PDB file of C-alpha atoms in Angstrom:
ATOM      1  CA  MET A   1      23.064 -68.796  62.596  1.00 50.00           C
ATOM      2  CA  ASP A   2      23.673 -69.194  66.320  1.00 49.00           C
ATOM      3  CA  PRO A   3      22.762 -72.644  67.747  1.00 50.00           C
ATOM      4  CA  GLN A   4      22.714 -71.156  71.239  1.00 55.00           C
ATOM      5  CA  THR A   5      20.050 -68.562  70.394  1.00 61.00           C
ATOM      6  CA  PRO A   6      16.652 -69.493  68.984  1.00 72.00           C
ATOM      7  CA  GLY A   7      16.005 -67.889  65.645  1.00 93.00           C
ATOM      8  CA  ARG A   8      12.704 -66.462  64.443  1.00 96.00           C
ATOM      9  CA  LEU A   9       9.844 -67.504  62.230  1.00 97.00           C
ATOM     10  CA  ILE A  10       8.767 -64.474  60.196  1.00 97.00           C
ATOM     11  CA  LEU A  11       5.637 -64.219  58.063  1.00 97.00           C
ATOM     12  CA  ALA A  12       6.296 -61.686  55.309  1.00 97.00           C
ATOM     13  CA  ALA A  13       3.691 -60.135  53.027  1.00 97.00           C
ATOM     14  CA  THR A  14       4.615 -59.922  49.346  1.00 97.00           C
ATOM     15  CA  PRO A  15       3.126 -57.636  46.658  1.00 97.00           C
ATOM     16  CA  ILE A  16      -0.283 -58.705  45.341  1.00 96.00           C
ATOM     17  CA  GLY A  17       0.525 -57.267  41.932  1.00 93.00           C
ATOM     18  CA  ASN A  18       2.718 -54.194  41.822  1.00 95.00           C
ATOM     19  CA  ALA A  19       6.302 -54.987  42.834  1.00 95.00           C
ATOM     20  CA  GLU A  20       6.756 -51.374  43.984  1.00 96.00           C
ATOM     21  CA  ASP A  21       4.570 -52.223  46.991  1.00 96.00           C
ATOM     22  CA  ALA A  22       7.379 -54.349  48.442  1.00 97.00           C
ATOM     23  CA  SER A  23       8.601 -52.832  51.701  1.00 96.00           C
ATOM     24  CA  PRO A  24      12.274 -52.139  52.442  1.00 96.00           C
ATOM     25  CA  ARG A  25      11.964 -54.653  55.263  1.00 97.00           C
ATOM     26  CA  LEU A  26      10.811 -57.383  52.863  1.00 97.00           C
ATOM     27  CA  ARG A  27      13.783 -56.690  50.615  1.00 97.00           C
ATOM     28  CA  ARG A  28      16.169 -56.943  53.565  1.00 97.00           C
ATOM     29  CA  LEU A  29      14.597 -60.141  54.871  1.00 97.00           C
ATOM     30  CA  LEU A  30      14.758 -61.806  51.451  1.00 97.00           C
ATOM     31  CA  ALA A  31      18.463 -61.007  51.315  1.00 97.00           C
ATOM     32  CA  GLU A  32      19.291 -61.961  54.912  1.00 96.00           C
ATOM     33  CA  ALA A  33      17.027 -64.910  55.828  1.00 97.00           C
ATOM     34  CA  ASP A  34      18.755 -68.230  56.432  1.00 97.00           C
ATOM     35  CA  VAL A  35      15.752 -70.159  55.128  1.00 97.00           C
ATOM     36  CA  ILE A  36      12.894 -68.988  52.910  1.00 97.00           C
ATOM     37  CA  ALA A  37       9.761 -71.134  52.771  1.00 96.00           C
ATOM     38  CA  ALA A  38       7.993 -70.165  49.551  1.00 95.00           C
ATOM     39  CA  GLU A  39       4.649 -71.231  48.166  1.00 93.00           C
ATOM     40  CA  ASP A  40       6.205 -71.276  44.681  1.00 94.00           C
ATOM     41  CA  THR A  41      10.000 -71.142  44.575  1.00 95.00           C
ATOM     42  CA  ARG A  42      10.074 -69.951  40.970  1.00 96.00           C
ATOM     43  CA  ARG A  43       7.755 -67.038  41.719  1.00 95.00           C
ATOM     44  CA  LEU A  44       9.859 -66.141  44.750  1.00 96.00           C
ATOM     45  CA  ARG A  45      13.032 -65.962  42.671  1.00 96.00           C
ATOM     46  CA  ALA A  46      11.217 -63.958  40.011  1.00 96.00           C
ATOM     47  CA  LEU A  47      10.054 -61.481  42.664  1.00 96.00           C
ATOM     48  CA  ALA A  48      13.562 -61.230  44.088  1.00 96.00           C
ATOM     49  CA  GLY A  49      14.865 -60.523  40.589  1.00 96.00           C
ATOM     50  CA  ARG A  50      12.341 -57.716  40.070  1.00 95.00           C
ATOM     51  CA  LEU A  51      13.346 -56.243  43.434  1.00 96.00           C
ATOM     52  CA  GLY A  52      17.055 -56.518  42.682  1.00 96.00           C
ATOM     53  CA  VAL A  53      17.589 -58.759  45.716  1.00 97.00           C
ATOM     54  CA  GLU A  54      20.080 -61.621  45.848  1.00 96.00           C
ATOM     55  CA  VAL A  55      18.629 -64.550  47.800  1.00 96.00           C
ATOM     56  CA  ARG A  56      21.460 -66.165  49.742  1.00 95.00           C
ATOM     57  CA  GLY A  57      19.474 -68.420  52.081  1.00 96.00           C
ATOM     58  CA  ARG A  58      18.141 -71.890  51.453  1.00 96.00           C
ATOM     59  CA  VAL A  59      14.806 -71.856  49.599  1.00 96.00           C
ATOM     60  CA  LEU A  60      12.223 -74.514  50.442  1.00 95.00           C
ATOM     61  CA  SER A  61       8.943 -75.317  48.724  1.00 94.00           C
ATOM     62  CA  HIS A  62       6.153 -74.783  51.264  1.00 93.00           C
ATOM     63  CA  HIS A  63       2.621 -75.016  49.877  1.00 91.00           C
ATOM     64  CA  GLU A  64      -0.803 -76.353  50.824  1.00 85.00           C
ATOM     65  CA  HIS A  65       0.028 -79.910  49.723  1.00 89.00           C
ATOM     66  CA  ASN A  66       3.246 -80.301  51.712  1.00 89.00           C
ATOM     67  CA  GLU A  67       2.782 -77.722  54.484  1.00 86.00           C
ATOM     68  CA  GLN A  68       2.209 -80.264  57.220  1.00 86.00           C
ATOM     69  CA  ALA A  69       5.286 -82.255  56.225  1.00 89.00           C
ATOM     70  CA  THR A  70       7.653 -79.263  56.041  1.00 93.00           C
ATOM     71  CA  VAL A  71       6.654 -77.554  59.300  1.00 94.00           C
ATOM     72  CA  GLY A  72       8.988 -79.760  61.336  1.00 94.00           C
ATOM     73  CA  GLU A  73      11.969 -78.805  59.188  1.00 95.00           C
ATOM     74  CA  LEU A  74      11.158 -75.095  59.494  1.00 96.00           C
ATOM     75  CA  LEU A  75      10.833 -75.249  63.283  1.00 95.00           C
ATOM     76  CA  ALA A  76      14.058 -77.226  63.594  1.00 95.00           C
ATOM     77  CA  ALA A  77      15.822 -74.435  61.717  1.00 96.00           C
ATOM     78  CA  VAL A  78      14.309 -71.790  64.014  1.00 96.00           C
ATOM     79  CA  ALA A  79      15.313 -73.755  67.102  1.00 95.00           C
ATOM     80  CA  ALA A  80      18.856 -73.981  65.744  1.00 94.00           C
ATOM     81  CA  GLY A  81      19.069 -70.197  65.527  1.00 95.00           C
ATOM     82  CA  SER A  82      18.025 -69.561  61.937  1.00 96.00           C
ATOM     83  CA  THR A  83      15.830 -66.784  60.632  1.00 97.00           C
ATOM     84  CA  VAL A  84      13.079 -68.553  58.695  1.00 97.00           C
ATOM     85  CA  LEU A  85      11.004 -66.429  56.334  1.00 97.00           C
ATOM     86  CA  VAL A  86       7.592 -67.673  55.170  1.00 97.00           C
ATOM     87  CA  VAL A  87       6.131 -66.068  52.036  1.00 97.00           C
ATOM     88  CA  SER A  88       3.158 -66.818  49.823  1.00 94.00           C
ATOM     89  CA  ASP A  89       2.798 -66.049  46.128  1.00 94.00           C
ATOM     90  CA  ALA A  90       1.013 -62.793  46.973  1.00 94.00           C
ATOM     91  CA  GLY A  91      -0.203 -61.062  50.106  1.00 95.00           C
ATOM     92  CA  MET A  92       0.023 -62.195  53.708  1.00 95.00           C
ATOM     93  CA  PRO A  93       0.908 -65.821  54.491  1.00 94.00           C
ATOM     94  CA  ALA A  94      -1.642 -67.766  56.570  1.00 92.00           C
ATOM     95  CA  VAL A  95      -4.574 -65.792  55.074  1.00 90.00           C
ATOM     96  CA  SER A  96      -5.988 -68.319  52.577  1.00 87.00           C
ATOM     97  CA  ASP A  97      -2.354 -69.296  51.989  1.00 87.00           C
ATOM     98  CA  PRO A  98       0.199 -71.555  53.745  1.00 88.00           C
ATOM     99  CA  GLY A  99       1.567 -70.337  57.058  1.00 92.00           C
ATOM    100  CA  PHE A 100      -1.039 -71.125  59.694  1.00 93.00           C
ATOM    101  CA  ARG A 101       0.322 -74.559  60.576  1.00 93.00           C
ATOM    102  CA  ALA A 102       3.846 -73.230  60.944  1.00 94.00           C
ATOM    103  CA  VAL A 103       2.708 -70.419  63.235  1.00 95.00           C
ATOM    104  CA  ALA A 104       0.542 -72.722  65.374  1.00 95.00           C
ATOM    105  CA  ALA A 105       3.375 -75.221  65.741  1.00 95.00           C
ATOM    106  CA  ALA A 106       5.921 -72.511  66.583  1.00 95.00           C
ATOM    107  CA  VAL A 107       3.634 -71.032  69.228  1.00 95.00           C
ATOM    108  CA  GLN A 108       3.107 -74.455  70.759  1.00 95.00           C
ATOM    109  CA  ALA A 109       6.871 -75.048  70.784  1.00 94.00           C
ATOM    110  CA  GLY A 110       7.527 -71.683  72.396  1.00 95.00           C
ATOM    111  CA  LEU A 111       9.558 -70.386  69.442  1.00 95.00           C
ATOM    112  CA  PRO A 112       9.603 -66.687  68.428  1.00 96.00           C
ATOM    113  CA  VAL A 113       7.137 -65.690  65.713  1.00 96.00           C
ATOM    114  CA  THR A 114       6.695 -62.278  64.152  1.00 97.00           C
ATOM    115  CA  ALA A 115       5.472 -60.684  60.922  1.00 97.00           C
ATOM    116  CA  ALA A 116       6.610 -58.211  58.313  1.00 97.00           C
ATOM    117  CA  PRO A 117       3.186 -56.850  57.304  1.00 95.00           C
ATOM    118  CA  GLY A 118       2.396 -55.465  53.907  1.00 95.00           C
ATOM    119  CA  PRO A 119       0.025 -55.868  50.946  1.00 96.00           C
ATOM    120  CA  SER A 120      -3.282 -57.645  51.525  1.00 96.00           C
ATOM    121  CA  ALA A 121      -5.896 -58.396  48.882  1.00 96.00           C
ATOM    122  CA  VAL A 122      -8.557 -58.632  51.614  1.00 97.00           C
ATOM    123  CA  LEU A 123      -7.946 -55.142  52.987  1.00 97.00           C
ATOM    124  CA  THR A 124      -7.354 -53.583  49.571  1.00 97.00           C
ATOM    125  CA  ALA A 125     -10.634 -54.920  48.182  1.00 98.00           C
ATOM    126  CA  LEU A 126     -12.483 -53.855  51.326  1.00 98.00           C
ATOM    127  CA  ALA A 127     -11.061 -50.324  51.188  1.00 98.00           C
ATOM    128  CA  LEU A 128     -11.928 -49.892  47.498  1.00 98.00           C
ATOM    129  CA  SER A 129     -15.402 -51.421  47.694  1.00 97.00           C
ATOM    130  CA  GLY A 130     -17.144 -48.325  49.005  1.00 97.00           C
ATOM    131  CA  LEU A 131     -18.883 -50.495  51.607  1.00 97.00           C
ATOM    132  CA  PRO A 132     -18.664 -50.072  55.420  1.00 96.00           C
ATOM    133  CA  THR A 133     -15.216 -50.926  56.759  1.00 96.00           C
ATOM    134  CA  ASP A 134     -15.708 -50.470  60.506  1.00 95.00           C
ATOM    135  CA  ARG A 135     -16.718 -54.113  60.982  1.00 94.00           C
ATOM    136  CA  PHE A 136     -16.024 -56.884  58.480  1.00 96.00           C
ATOM    137  CA  CYS A 137     -15.371 -60.610  58.199  1.00 96.00           C
ATOM    138  CA  PHE A 138     -13.279 -62.628  55.741  1.00 96.00           C
ATOM    139  CA  ASP A 139     -14.789 -65.890  54.529  1.00 94.00           C
ATOM    140  CA  GLY A 140     -12.097 -67.071  52.113  1.00 94.00           C
ATOM    141  CA  PHE A 141     -13.137 -69.123  49.086  1.00 94.00           C
ATOM    142  CA  ALA A 142     -16.760 -70.223  48.911  1.00 94.00           C
ATOM    143  CA  PRO A 143     -17.478 -73.978  48.723  1.00 93.00           C
ATOM    144  CA  ARG A 144     -17.194 -75.308  45.183  1.00 92.00           C
ATOM    145  CA  ARG A 145     -20.260 -77.563  45.249  1.00 91.00           C
ATOM    146  CA  PRO A 146     -23.485 -75.660  44.512  1.00 89.00           C
ATOM    147  CA  GLY A 147     -25.461 -77.175  47.404  1.00 88.00           C
ATOM    148  CA  GLU A 148     -22.733 -76.518  49.974  1.00 90.00           C
ATOM    149  CA  ARG A 149     -22.222 -73.016  48.623  1.00 91.00           C
ATOM    150  CA  ALA A 150     -25.942 -72.197  48.853  1.00 90.00           C
ATOM    151  CA  ARG A 151     -26.075 -73.464  52.449  1.00 86.00           C
ATOM    152  CA  ALA A 152     -22.977 -71.477  53.408  1.00 90.00           C
ATOM    153  CA  PHE A 153     -24.444 -68.274  51.993  1.00 92.00           C
ATOM    154  CA  GLY A 154     -27.766 -68.977  53.681  1.00 87.00           C
ATOM    155  CA  LEU A 155     -25.974 -68.884  57.029  1.00 84.00           C
ATOM    156  CA  LEU A 156     -24.674 -65.410  56.158  1.00 90.00           C
ATOM    157  CA  ALA A 157     -28.039 -63.894  55.224  1.00 87.00           C
ATOM    158  CA  ARG A 158     -28.341 -62.098  58.579  1.00 84.00           C
ATOM    159  CA  GLU A 159     -24.619 -61.267  58.973  1.00 90.00           C
ATOM    160  CA  PRO A 160     -24.451 -57.525  59.784  1.00 91.00           C
ATOM    161  CA  ARG A 161     -20.752 -57.094  58.940  1.00 95.00           C
ATOM    162  CA  THR A 162     -19.308 -56.421  55.484  1.00 97.00           C
ATOM    163  CA  MET A 163     -18.135 -59.743  54.033  1.00 98.00           C
ATOM    164  CA  VAL A 164     -15.043 -60.403  51.902  1.00 98.00           C
ATOM    165  CA  PHE A 165     -14.552 -63.525  49.774  1.00 98.00           C
ATOM    166  CA  PHE A 166     -12.035 -64.807  47.241  1.00 97.00           C
ATOM    167  CA  GLU A 167     -13.237 -66.576  44.099  1.00 96.00           C
ATOM    168  CA  ALA A 168     -11.855 -68.151  40.952  1.00 95.00           C
ATOM    169  CA  PRO A 169     -12.861 -66.434  37.681  1.00 95.00           C
ATOM    170  CA  HIS A 170     -14.671 -69.447  36.222  1.00 94.00           C
ATOM    171  CA  ARG A 171     -16.862 -69.792  39.334  1.00 95.00           C
ATOM    172  CA  LEU A 172     -17.630 -66.093  39.830  1.00 96.00           C
ATOM    173  CA  ALA A 173     -20.960 -65.993  37.969  1.00 95.00           C
ATOM    174  CA  ALA A 174     -22.349 -68.994  39.876  1.00 95.00           C
ATOM    175  CA  MET A 175     -21.084 -67.608  43.185  1.00 96.00           C
ATOM    176  CA  LEU A 176     -22.731 -64.218  42.620  1.00 97.00           C
ATOM    177  CA  ALA A 177     -25.994 -65.901  41.608  1.00 96.00           C
ATOM    178  CA  ASP A 178     -26.005 -67.940  44.819  1.00 95.00           C
ATOM    179  CA  LEU A 179     -25.172 -64.853  46.891  1.00 96.00           C
ATOM    180  CA  SER A 180     -28.047 -62.987  45.242  1.00 95.00           C
ATOM    181  CA  ALA A 181     -30.461 -65.840  45.942  1.00 93.00           C
ATOM    182  CA  ALA A 182     -29.412 -66.100  49.593  1.00 91.00           C
ATOM    183  CA  LEU A 183     -28.904 -62.432  50.492  1.00 93.00           C
ATOM    184  CA  GLY A 184     -31.205 -60.679  48.037  1.00 93.00           C
ATOM    185  CA  ALA A 185     -30.604 -59.148  44.616  1.00 95.00           C
ATOM    186  CA  ASP A 186     -30.622 -55.639  46.082  1.00 96.00           C
ATOM    187  CA  ARG A 187     -27.720 -56.257  48.509  1.00 96.00           C
ATOM    188  CA  PRO A 188     -24.811 -53.867  47.711  1.00 97.00           C
ATOM    189  CA  ALA A 189     -21.564 -55.523  46.665  1.00 98.00           C
ATOM    190  CA  ALA A 190     -18.345 -55.069  44.717  1.00 98.00           C
ATOM    191  CA  VAL A 191     -16.108 -57.297  42.621  1.00 98.00           C
ATOM    192  CA  ALA A 192     -12.426 -56.327  42.696  1.00 98.00           C
ATOM    193  CA  ARG A 193     -10.053 -57.943  40.235  1.00 97.00           C
ATOM    194  CA  GLU A 194      -6.366 -57.632  39.410  1.00 97.00           C
ATOM    195  CA  LEU A 195      -5.778 -55.295  42.343  1.00 97.00           C
ATOM    196  CA  THR A 196      -2.684 -53.059  41.983  1.00 97.00           C
ATOM    197  CA  LYS A 197      -2.041 -54.509  38.509  1.00 95.00           C
ATOM    198  CA  THR A 198      -2.282 -52.850  35.102  1.00 94.00           C
ATOM    199  CA  TYR A 199      -5.888 -53.901  34.480  1.00 93.00           C
ATOM    200  CA  GLU A 200      -7.228 -53.298  37.979  1.00 96.00           C
ATOM    201  CA  GLU A 201     -11.006 -53.017  38.065  1.00 96.00           C
ATOM    202  CA  VAL A 202     -13.565 -52.599  40.840  1.00 97.00           C
ATOM    203  CA  ARG A 203     -17.159 -53.156  39.741  1.00 97.00           C
ATOM    204  CA  ARG A 204     -19.721 -51.870  42.249  1.00 98.00           C
ATOM    205  CA  GLY A 205     -23.491 -52.345  42.350  1.00 97.00           C
ATOM    206  CA  THR A 206     -26.172 -54.624  43.713  1.00 97.00           C
ATOM    207  CA  LEU A 207     -25.740 -58.376  43.633  1.00 97.00           C
ATOM    208  CA  GLY A 208     -28.422 -58.513  40.943  1.00 96.00           C
ATOM    209  CA  GLU A 209     -26.487 -56.059  38.778  1.00 97.00           C
ATOM    210  CA  LEU A 210     -23.228 -57.917  39.323  1.00 97.00           C
ATOM    211  CA  VAL A 211     -24.864 -61.231  38.382  1.00 96.00           C
ATOM    212  CA  ALA A 212     -25.923 -59.705  35.054  1.00 95.00           C
ATOM    213  CA  TRP A 213     -22.459 -58.236  34.499  1.00 95.00           C
ATOM    214  CA  ALA A 214     -20.593 -61.459  35.279  1.00 94.00           C
ATOM    215  CA  GLY A 215     -22.932 -63.417  33.011  1.00 86.00           C
ATOM    216  CA  ASP A 216     -22.159 -61.247  29.979  1.00 81.00           C
ATOM    217  CA  GLY A 217     -18.708 -62.733  29.517  1.00 77.00           C
ATOM    218  CA  GLU A 218     -15.731 -64.338  31.202  1.00 81.00           C
ATOM    219  CA  VAL A 219     -14.223 -62.268  34.005  1.00 88.00           C
ATOM    220  CA  ARG A 220     -10.490 -62.816  34.278  1.00 91.00           C
ATOM    221  CA  GLY A 221      -7.824 -62.289  36.885  1.00 93.00           C
ATOM    222  CA  GLU A 222      -7.523 -62.718  40.640  1.00 94.00           C
ATOM    223  CA  ILE A 223     -10.818 -61.784  42.245  1.00 97.00           C
ATOM    224  CA  ALA A 224     -12.130 -60.610  45.602  1.00 97.00           C
ATOM    225  CA  VAL A 225     -15.840 -60.148  46.259  1.00 98.00           C
ATOM    226  CA  VAL A 226     -17.066 -57.716  48.912  1.00 98.00           C
ATOM    227  CA  VAL A 227     -20.699 -57.805  50.085  1.00 98.00           C
ATOM    228  CA  GLY A 228     -22.511 -55.417  52.377  1.00 97.00           C
ATOM    229  CA  GLY A 229     -23.908 -56.783  55.619  1.00 95.00           C
ATOM    230  CA  ALA A 230     -27.591 -57.075  56.502  1.00 92.00           C
ATOM    231  CA  SER A 231     -28.709 -53.545  57.325  1.00 84.00           C
ATOM    232  CA  ASP A 232     -31.777 -54.304  59.429  1.00 67.00           C
ATOM    233  CA  PRO A 233     -31.880 -57.630  61.261  1.00 57.00           C
ATOM    234  CA  VAL A 234     -35.280 -59.201  60.607  1.00 58.00           C
ATOM    235  CA  GLU A 235     -37.168 -60.874  63.414  1.00 66.00           C
ATOM    236  CA  VAL A 236     -38.192 -64.333  62.266  1.00 72.00           C
ATOM    237  CA  SER A 237     -40.886 -66.306  64.043  1.00 82.00           C
ATOM    238  CA  GLU A 238     -40.396 -69.835  65.275  1.00 86.00           C
ATOM    239  CA  ALA A 239     -43.009 -71.010  62.766  1.00 87.00           C
ATOM    240  CA  GLU A 240     -40.977 -69.531  59.906  1.00 83.00           C
ATOM    241  CA  LEU A 241     -37.793 -71.164  61.156  1.00 87.00           C
ATOM    242  CA  VAL A 242     -39.523 -74.525  61.495  1.00 89.00           C
ATOM    243  CA  ALA A 243     -40.889 -74.163  57.962  1.00 87.00           C
ATOM    244  CA  GLU A 244     -37.378 -73.498  56.685  1.00 85.00           C
ATOM    245  CA  VAL A 245     -36.060 -76.567  58.514  1.00 88.00           C
ATOM    246  CA  LEU A 246     -38.780 -78.826  57.149  1.00 88.00           C
ATOM    247  CA  ALA A 247     -38.292 -77.518  53.616  1.00 84.00           C
ATOM    248  CA  ARG A 248     -34.619 -78.422  53.810  1.00 84.00           C
ATOM    249  CA  VAL A 249     -35.478 -81.859  55.174  1.00 86.00           C
ATOM    250  CA  ASP A 250     -37.921 -82.388  52.300  1.00 84.00           C
ATOM    251  CA  ALA A 251     -35.074 -81.491  49.939  1.00 80.00           C
ATOM    252  CA  GLY A 252     -32.992 -84.359  51.345  1.00 83.00           C
ATOM    253  CA  GLU A 253     -31.082 -82.794  54.242  1.00 85.00           C
ATOM    254  CA  ARG A 254     -30.887 -84.538  57.618  1.00 88.00           C
ATOM    255  CA  LEU A 255     -33.050 -82.981  60.307  1.00 90.00           C
ATOM    256  CA  LYS A 256     -30.217 -82.387  62.782  1.00 90.00           C
ATOM    257  CA  GLU A 257     -28.054 -80.703  60.140  1.00 87.00           C
ATOM    258  CA  ALA A 258     -30.910 -78.512  58.936  1.00 87.00           C
ATOM    259  CA  VAL A 259     -31.743 -77.468  62.496  1.00 89.00           C
ATOM    260  CA  ALA A 260     -28.105 -76.694  63.272  1.00 88.00           C
ATOM    261  CA  ASP A 261     -27.709 -74.472  60.207  1.00 83.00           C
ATOM    262  CA  VAL A 262     -30.995 -72.607  60.629  1.00 84.00           C
ATOM    263  CA  ALA A 263     -30.513 -72.124  64.379  1.00 85.00           C
ATOM    264  CA  LEU A 264     -26.989 -70.765  63.873  1.00 80.00           C
ATOM    265  CA  ALA A 265     -28.124 -68.311  61.196  1.00 73.00           C
ATOM    266  CA  ALA A 266     -31.104 -67.122  63.256  1.00 75.00           C
ATOM    267  CA  GLY A 267     -29.249 -67.004  66.558  1.00 75.00           C
ATOM    268  CA  VAL A 268     -31.763 -69.211  68.370  1.00 84.00           C
ATOM    269  CA  PRO A 269     -31.197 -72.240  70.648  1.00 88.00           C
ATOM    270  CA  LYS A 270     -30.715 -75.381  68.598  1.00 88.00           C
ATOM    271  CA  ARG A 271     -32.447 -77.639  71.125  1.00 89.00           C
ATOM    272  CA  GLU A 272     -35.647 -75.559  71.129  1.00 89.00           C
ATOM    273  CA  LEU A 273     -35.797 -75.402  67.324  1.00 91.00           C
ATOM    274  CA  TYR A 274     -35.220 -79.150  67.086  1.00 90.00           C
ATOM    275  CA  ALA A 275     -38.080 -79.839  69.497  1.00 90.00           C
ATOM    276  CA  ALA A 276     -40.372 -77.486  67.554  1.00 90.00           C
ATOM    277  CA  ALA A 277     -39.475 -79.166  64.267  1.00 90.00           C
ATOM    278  CA  LEU A 278     -40.143 -82.635  65.708  1.00 88.00           C
ATOM    279  CA  ALA A 279     -43.503 -81.450  67.018  1.00 88.00           C
ATOM    280  CA  ALA A 280     -44.403 -79.985  63.617  1.00 86.00           C
ATOM    281  CA  ARG A 281     -43.490 -83.221  61.823  1.00 81.00           C
ATOM    282  CA  GLY A 282     -45.675 -85.204  64.201  1.00 76.00           C
ATOM    283  CA  ARG A 283     -48.802 -83.227  63.460  1.00 61.00           C
TER     284      ARG A 283
END
């Protein structure tokens, strides 16, 4: 540690299952870092043990519930010349895991930030899905509430890129059913579970087929869902969009919210759709 020289904040990817995927650089950083901010300190020490690495630096708990409170301590260590390593339980920090707030704060403070890239459940699932990989988007975990989840998927019905999601095993069947209802039962998709682990499985098919499969029994493990994008964008008339807005209003949604969602999904001006919906309600 050199107080005269700012240290570095380093985001380091950890194995998503197979410890042999750990890079030599990760091993070195675990051994040399002054401070290690870990999502789960016990899992970090277990990983270090499997890698044969002795952790000499100070280990801090840094997870979604205390991330905002610990960022200041991490940046103070960087400013004092320390090498601060941020790791999640698996994969790349800041991707559906803690790390974003620390990076944003370090950038704002003008402190050095870098990454030691490595395993990623998002990219692994995408590569194994058999679906187009040239353009894709990552949408994280779907909303837990059925109504919010259905609305979120409705906004993605015309998305042309391949989509990647994470999901908990006990919500997978409901998620796939909502995806099928919003995107169509014939939309190609894949469910990847336990990637790089002993019981790795990638189930490919249409959303309708995957709904039937997931409903046959409990699917276990860490899961990523990959869904093909809309192949042929469909031109939708203003009358159809207005009908969709009014149907959502009849179901209890506020007019402005319904217009905003439908306009965003269709790629049309919100103001014009709102005026058309008001005119239709006044008839």
